[in-house]
Amino acid sequence: MQQAFICDALRTPFGRYGGALAGIRADDLAALPLAALLARQPASVAQAIDDVIYGCANSAAKIGESAAWQQRAAQVSQYGMAAIADGAAARWFTPAFCERAPATVQALLTQLRACDAESYADCCDALASADLRHELAAIHLPVLVIAGRDDAVTTVADAEAMVAHIHGAQLVVLPASHLSSVEVWLAFNRALQPFIDAQLTQQQRYQQGMTVRRAVLGDAHVDRTLENLSPLNDEFQHFISRYAWGEIWTRPGLSRHTRSLITIGMLIALNREAELKMHLRAAFNNGVSRDEIKEVLMHAALYCGLPAANAAFHLAQSIFDERDSAR
């Protein structure tokens, strides 16, 4: 079983997966519209999903009009992706975002133009016939619906209709157009994270924390810690993985790279040599460079004092030498 906590502008499932889906990575699964998946394999896939919670972003139970989708399918089939690519930016984003982030817009348009025209036309045909409005009342799972305030494709009214028919569903409206997960990605993540957190059990938080703890500190370090568990420290180590790594290090507001730099600075200030040594090693797993570590130590000299920074420089040099000798 595994968990996927990624949501984008698709009907994207996240939860625990087994059976037919057990080998699919979370980031792969996030690219699959669940409605189409279940429609094609209702017997096998539906039974393979348990304890799922839904994140529905910039979508609707019935998207647009059938005739419009059929017309688009015909356009693409006859003239290729260029027939619809030029007008896509205006549907996807607000004018302000197009002006503010032209490189992002162009990158997505390039991807759209590179799509296989026949496959895209097939998707349009599928959307022309897709109408899930009668199925909404049958959903008895936690649901978060995210809408874009300026989305003319899947409107706020569409989102409100879904929330009205799905028991207990929550609605968040963001200041964006159709691709809200791109246009206001930070606000999107901040809306999604509390919803995910509310569904997690303590054991799930622990498992999520262990995944991050291993990614940052390395398997060897974590394995040594687990080998040294005792009746005295077992609950403490579980707490560290669940709280520090499962709740704080997984928050979307800061990257792991940034958290490493902050942690190094705070440990210098607190004069915690053992922890500082551990996080100096771990920083490289988060993409921190030697020059960046040096800048943090120089900054610490200014605000934590010369003796603290001097000790940190010696410790950092020993870590650098250790890495060099291991090559």
Short mmCIF file of C-alpha atoms in Angstrom, two decimals:
data_model
loop_
_atom_site.label_atom_id
_atom_site.label_comp_id
_atom_site.label_asym_id
_atom_site.label_seq_id
_atom_site.Cartn_x
_atom_site.Cartn_y
_atom_site.Cartn_z
CA MET A 1 0.00 0.00 0.00
CA GLN A 2 1.15 3.57 -0.60
CA GLN A 3 -0.10 7.12 -0.32
CA ALA A 4 -0.38 9.84 -2.92
CA PHE A 5 -0.72 13.41 -1.76
CA ILE A 6 -0.54 15.20 -5.08
CA CYS A 7 -3.46 17.05 -6.60
CA ASP A 8 -3.67 18.92 -9.87
CA ALA A 9 -6.28 20.19 -12.29
CA LEU A 10 -7.73 16.72 -12.75
CA ARG A 11 -10.01 14.48 -10.75
CA THR A 12 -7.09 13.15 -8.76
CA PRO A 13 -7.30 10.50 -6.07
CA PHE A 14 -5.02 10.38 -3.10
CA GLY A 15 -5.06 7.74 -0.38
CA ARG A 16 -3.92 4.14 0.04
CA TYR A 17 -3.69 1.92 -3.02
CA GLY A 18 -3.42 -1.82 -3.42
CA GLY A 19 -4.10 -4.56 -5.93
CA ALA A 20 -3.96 -3.33 -9.52
CA LEU A 21 -2.61 0.08 -8.44
CA ALA A 22 0.01 -1.06 -5.94
CA GLY A 23 2.93 -0.52 -8.31
CA ILE A 24 1.96 2.98 -9.41
CA ARG A 25 3.98 5.82 -7.91
CA ALA A 26 2.04 8.68 -6.37
CA ASP A 27 3.25 11.21 -8.93
CA ASP A 28 2.27 8.86 -11.77
CA LEU A 29 -1.18 8.29 -10.31
CA ALA A 30 -1.77 12.00 -9.99
CA ALA A 31 -1.73 12.24 -13.78
CA LEU A 32 -4.70 9.89 -14.14
CA PRO A 33 -8.29 11.17 -14.11
CA LEU A 34 -10.02 8.79 -11.75
CA ALA A 35 -13.37 9.04 -13.47
CA ALA A 36 -12.00 7.68 -16.74
CA LEU A 37 -9.98 5.04 -14.92
CA LEU A 38 -13.00 3.66 -13.11
CA ALA A 39 -15.22 3.95 -16.16
CA ARG A 40 -12.91 1.67 -18.13
CA GLN A 41 -12.12 -0.84 -15.38
CA PRO A 42 -14.99 -0.65 -12.88
CA ALA A 43 -14.66 -4.20 -11.61
CA SER A 44 -10.91 -4.42 -11.05
CA VAL A 45 -9.87 -0.90 -10.12
CA ALA A 46 -12.75 0.13 -7.89
CA GLN A 47 -12.03 -2.79 -5.59
CA ALA A 48 -8.33 -1.93 -5.56
CA ILE A 49 -8.89 1.45 -3.92
CA ASP A 50 -9.63 1.80 -0.24
CA ASP A 51 -9.72 4.72 2.17
CA VAL A 52 -9.52 7.25 -0.65
CA ILE A 53 -10.09 10.96 -0.19
CA TYR A 54 -10.75 13.17 -3.18
CA GLY A 55 -9.16 16.42 -4.27
CA CYS A 56 -11.16 17.92 -7.12
CA ALA A 57 -9.51 21.02 -8.57
CA ASN A 58 -10.92 23.20 -11.35
CA SER A 59 -13.32 20.53 -12.48
CA ALA A 60 -17.04 19.84 -12.74
CA ALA A 61 -19.42 16.93 -12.81
CA LYS A 62 -20.35 18.05 -16.33
CA ILE A 63 -17.72 20.15 -18.09
CA GLY A 64 -19.02 22.40 -20.83
CA GLU A 65 -21.40 21.44 -23.60
CA SER A 66 -21.17 18.29 -25.68
CA ALA A 67 -21.32 20.16 -28.98
CA ALA A 68 -18.34 22.35 -28.00
CA TRP A 69 -16.21 19.31 -27.16
CA GLN A 70 -17.18 17.59 -30.40
CA GLN A 71 -16.29 20.72 -32.35
CA ARG A 72 -12.91 20.90 -30.65
CA ALA A 73 -12.25 17.23 -31.37
CA ALA A 74 -13.02 17.84 -35.03
CA GLN A 75 -10.74 20.90 -35.14
CA VAL A 76 -7.81 19.04 -33.66
CA SER A 77 -8.36 15.99 -35.85
CA GLN A 78 -8.34 18.12 -39.00
CA TYR A 79 -5.81 20.84 -38.21
CA GLY A 80 -3.70 19.49 -35.35
CA MET A 81 -2.99 20.93 -31.92
CA ALA A 82 -2.15 24.38 -33.32
CA ALA A 83 -5.86 24.88 -33.92
CA ILE A 84 -6.57 25.25 -30.19
CA ALA A 85 -3.17 26.04 -28.66
CA ASP A 86 -3.15 29.78 -29.39
CA GLY A 87 -6.29 30.42 -27.37
CA ALA A 88 -5.44 28.12 -24.48
CA ALA A 89 -3.62 30.68 -22.34
CA ALA A 90 -6.71 32.87 -22.11
CA ARG A 91 -8.73 29.88 -20.87
CA TRP A 92 -6.09 28.65 -18.44
CA PHE A 93 -4.87 31.85 -16.79
CA THR A 94 -5.88 35.38 -15.87
CA PRO A 95 -4.39 38.20 -17.98
CA ALA A 96 -2.36 39.32 -14.96
CA PHE A 97 -0.65 35.93 -14.66
CA CYS A 98 0.06 35.78 -18.41
CA GLU A 99 1.81 39.14 -18.08
CA ARG A 100 3.58 38.21 -14.84
CA ALA A 101 4.82 34.74 -15.81
CA PRO A 102 5.12 34.51 -19.62
CA ALA A 103 7.80 31.80 -19.45
CA THR A 104 5.52 29.50 -17.45
CA VAL A 105 2.64 30.11 -19.83
CA GLN A 106 4.77 29.44 -22.90
CA ALA A 107 6.20 26.25 -21.40
CA LEU A 108 2.70 24.86 -20.87
CA LEU A 109 1.59 25.91 -24.34
CA THR A 110 4.62 24.14 -25.79
CA GLN A 111 3.56 20.98 -23.98
CA LEU A 112 0.04 21.37 -25.32
CA ARG A 113 1.27 21.75 -28.91
CA ALA A 114 3.36 18.60 -28.48
CA CYS A 115 0.34 16.50 -27.50
CA ASP A 116 -0.78 13.75 -29.82
CA ALA A 117 -3.72 15.22 -31.74
CA GLU A 118 -5.62 11.94 -32.06
CA SER A 119 -5.35 11.24 -28.34
CA TYR A 120 -6.44 14.79 -27.50
CA ALA A 121 -9.44 14.45 -29.79
CA ASP A 122 -10.36 11.20 -28.04
CA CYS A 123 -10.26 13.03 -24.70
CA CYS A 124 -12.58 15.70 -26.10
CA ASP A 125 -15.01 13.00 -27.23
CA ALA A 126 -14.90 11.43 -23.78
CA LEU A 127 -15.65 14.78 -22.12
CA ALA A 128 -18.50 15.37 -24.56
CA SER A 129 -20.31 12.34 -23.19
CA ALA A 130 -19.12 12.52 -19.56
CA ASP A 131 -21.84 13.56 -17.11
CA LEU A 132 -21.30 12.55 -13.49
CA ARG A 133 -23.92 14.80 -11.92
CA HIS A 134 -26.16 11.86 -11.04
CA GLU A 135 -23.28 10.13 -9.24
CA LEU A 136 -22.35 12.94 -6.83
CA ALA A 137 -24.81 11.97 -4.09
CA ALA A 138 -23.29 8.48 -3.95
CA ILE A 139 -19.89 9.82 -2.83
CA HIS A 140 -19.36 9.23 0.88
CA LEU A 141 -15.70 10.15 1.18
CA PRO A 142 -13.94 13.33 2.31
CA VAL A 143 -13.94 15.73 -0.64
CA LEU A 144 -12.20 19.07 -1.17
CA VAL A 145 -13.29 21.08 -4.21
CA ILE A 146 -10.94 23.85 -5.34
CA ALA A 147 -12.24 26.42 -7.81
CA GLY A 148 -10.71 29.39 -9.61
CA ARG A 149 -12.57 32.65 -9.08
CA ASP A 150 -11.98 33.67 -12.70
CA ASP A 151 -12.34 30.21 -14.25
CA ALA A 152 -14.74 30.40 -17.20
CA VAL A 153 -14.23 26.71 -18.08
CA THR A 154 -15.18 25.02 -14.82
CA THR A 155 -16.82 27.83 -12.93
CA VAL A 156 -17.34 28.56 -9.26
CA ALA A 157 -21.00 27.71 -9.87
CA ASP A 158 -19.93 24.25 -11.09
CA ALA A 159 -17.90 23.79 -7.92
CA GLU A 160 -20.78 24.97 -5.72
CA ALA A 161 -23.08 22.47 -7.44
CA MET A 162 -20.70 19.62 -6.64
CA VAL A 163 -20.38 20.69 -3.02
CA ALA A 164 -24.17 20.96 -2.72
CA HIS A 165 -24.62 17.33 -3.81
CA ILE A 166 -21.64 15.67 -2.08
CA HIS A 167 -22.20 15.13 1.62
CA GLY A 168 -19.67 17.01 3.75
CA ALA A 169 -17.69 18.37 0.79
CA GLN A 170 -15.60 21.51 1.33
CA LEU A 171 -15.09 24.35 -1.13
CA VAL A 172 -12.11 26.68 -1.54
CA VAL A 173 -12.17 29.46 -4.14
CA LEU A 174 -8.77 30.80 -5.19
CA PRO A 175 -7.91 34.04 -7.04
CA ALA A 176 -7.03 32.30 -10.29
CA SER A 177 -8.42 30.96 -13.53
CA HIS A 178 -8.52 27.34 -14.78
CA LEU A 179 -5.05 26.11 -13.80
CA SER A 180 -5.11 27.32 -10.21
CA SER A 181 -2.44 24.81 -9.15
CA VAL A 182 -0.03 26.68 -11.44
CA GLU A 183 -1.24 30.26 -11.18
CA VAL A 184 -1.44 30.38 -7.36
CA TRP A 185 0.47 27.22 -6.47
CA LEU A 186 1.35 28.30 -2.95
CA ALA A 187 -2.24 29.20 -2.05
CA PHE A 188 -3.32 25.94 -3.70
CA ASN A 189 -0.93 23.91 -1.54
CA ARG A 190 -1.94 25.80 1.59
CA ALA A 191 -5.59 25.02 0.89
CA LEU A 192 -4.86 21.37 0.21
CA GLN A 193 -2.47 20.62 3.08
CA PRO A 194 -4.91 21.09 6.01
CA PHE A 195 -7.47 18.94 4.21
CA ILE A 196 -4.93 16.14 3.79
CA ASP A 197 -3.68 16.53 7.35
CA ALA A 198 -7.19 16.17 8.72
CA GLN A 199 -7.50 12.74 7.11
CA LEU A 200 -4.20 11.37 8.37
CA THR A 201 -4.05 9.02 11.32
CA GLN A 202 -1.07 9.14 13.66
CA GLN A 203 0.34 6.03 11.97
CA GLN A 204 0.01 7.62 8.54
CA ARG A 205 1.79 10.74 9.79
CA TYR A 206 4.54 8.52 11.15
CA GLN A 207 4.92 6.72 7.82
CA GLN A 208 4.95 10.01 5.92
CA GLY A 209 7.51 11.39 8.36
CA MET A 210 9.74 8.34 8.02
CA THR A 211 9.75 8.78 4.25
CA VAL A 212 10.98 12.38 4.59
CA ARG A 213 13.36 11.53 7.43
CA ARG A 214 15.05 8.89 5.28
CA ALA A 215 15.19 11.22 2.27
CA VAL A 216 16.88 13.97 4.30
CA LEU A 217 19.07 12.09 6.78
CA GLY A 218 19.73 8.99 4.70
CA ASP A 219 18.75 5.37 5.19
CA ALA A 220 21.95 4.47 7.05
CA HIS A 221 21.38 7.09 9.74
CA VAL A 222 17.72 6.20 10.21
CA ASP A 223 18.47 2.47 10.28
CA ARG A 224 21.06 3.02 13.03
CA THR A 225 18.48 4.98 15.01
CA LEU A 226 15.91 2.21 14.67
CA GLU A 227 18.44 -0.43 15.69
CA ASN A 228 19.03 1.51 18.91
CA LEU A 229 15.38 1.72 19.92
CA SER A 230 14.70 0.82 23.52
CA PRO A 231 11.76 0.95 25.93
CA LEU A 232 13.12 4.33 27.02
CA ASN A 233 13.38 6.08 23.63
CA ASP A 234 10.85 4.24 21.45
CA GLU A 235 7.97 6.67 21.98
CA PHE A 236 10.32 9.64 21.65
CA GLN A 237 11.62 8.43 18.27
CA HIS A 238 8.06 7.79 17.08
CA PHE A 239 7.19 11.34 18.15
CA ILE A 240 10.15 12.78 16.21
CA SER A 241 9.17 10.96 13.02
CA ARG A 242 5.47 11.77 13.38
CA TYR A 243 5.73 15.42 14.44
CA ALA A 244 9.06 16.89 13.31
CA TRP A 245 9.34 14.99 10.04
CA GLY A 246 5.67 14.15 9.37
CA GLU A 247 4.17 17.56 10.12
CA ILE A 248 6.83 20.28 9.96
CA TRP A 249 9.32 19.09 7.32
CA THR A 250 6.42 18.17 5.02
CA ARG A 251 4.77 21.61 5.11
CA PRO A 252 4.55 23.23 1.64
CA GLY A 253 5.63 26.74 2.61
CA LEU A 254 9.39 26.08 2.56
CA SER A 255 11.51 23.73 0.46
CA ARG A 256 13.72 21.14 2.13
CA HIS A 257 16.70 23.06 0.81
CA THR A 258 15.58 26.18 2.68
CA ARG A 259 14.74 24.20 5.82
CA SER A 260 18.24 22.75 5.84
CA LEU A 261 19.83 26.21 5.76
CA ILE A 262 17.55 27.47 8.54
CA THR A 263 18.20 24.39 10.67
CA ILE A 264 21.97 24.76 10.35
CA GLY A 265 21.76 28.38 11.46
CA MET A 266 19.57 27.60 14.47
CA LEU A 267 21.75 24.70 15.61
CA ILE A 268 24.81 26.96 15.51
CA ALA A 269 22.96 29.45 17.71
CA LEU A 270 21.96 26.69 20.14
CA ASN A 271 25.48 25.19 20.18
CA ARG A 272 24.13 21.68 19.47
CA GLU A 273 27.21 20.07 17.93
CA ALA A 274 25.84 16.54 17.43
CA GLU A 275 22.66 17.76 15.75
CA LEU A 276 24.59 20.30 13.69
CA LYS A 277 26.92 17.60 12.42
CA MET A 278 23.93 15.46 11.44
CA HIS A 279 22.25 18.30 9.56
CA LEU A 280 25.45 19.40 7.83
CA ARG A 281 25.63 15.90 6.36
CA ALA A 282 21.90 15.91 5.58
CA ALA A 283 22.05 19.28 3.83
CA PHE A 284 23.73 17.69 0.81
CA ASN A 285 20.74 15.37 0.41
CA ASN A 286 18.60 18.50 0.07
CA GLY A 287 20.76 20.04 -2.64
CA VAL A 288 22.63 22.48 -0.41
CA SER A 289 26.08 23.39 -1.73
CA ARG A 290 29.30 23.96 0.21
CA ASP A 291 29.23 27.62 -0.73
CA GLU A 292 25.72 27.97 0.69
CA ILE A 293 26.79 26.31 3.93
CA LYS A 294 29.73 28.73 4.13
CA GLU A 295 27.38 31.69 3.72
CA VAL A 296 25.18 30.43 6.56
CA LEU A 297 28.25 30.10 8.79
CA MET A 298 29.38 33.62 7.89
CA HIS A 299 25.90 34.93 8.68
CA ALA A 300 25.98 33.04 11.99
CA ALA A 301 29.23 34.79 12.88
CA LEU A 302 27.36 38.06 12.62
CA TYR A 303 24.34 37.11 14.72
CA CYS A 304 25.49 34.17 16.88
CA GLY A 305 29.04 35.32 17.61
CA LEU A 306 32.53 34.47 16.41
CA PRO A 307 33.19 31.53 18.78
CA ALA A 308 29.98 29.76 17.68
CA ALA A 309 30.77 30.31 14.00
CA ASN A 310 34.40 29.28 14.45
CA ALA A 311 33.35 25.95 15.96
CA ALA A 312 30.81 25.48 13.14
CA PHE A 313 33.49 26.12 10.50
CA HIS A 314 35.71 23.42 12.03
CA LEU A 315 32.79 21.01 12.13
CA ALA A 316 31.77 21.78 8.54
CA GLN A 317 35.35 21.25 7.35
CA SER A 318 35.40 17.83 8.99
CA ILE A 319 32.18 16.93 7.14
CA PHE A 320 33.62 18.17 3.83
CA ASP A 321 36.81 16.16 4.40
CA GLU A 322 34.72 13.11 5.27
CA ARG A 323 32.82 13.42 1.97
CA ASP A 324 36.03 13.95 -0.01
CA SER A 325 37.71 10.87 1.47
CA ALA A 326 34.68 8.74 0.66
CA ARG A 327 34.93 9.49 -3.07
#
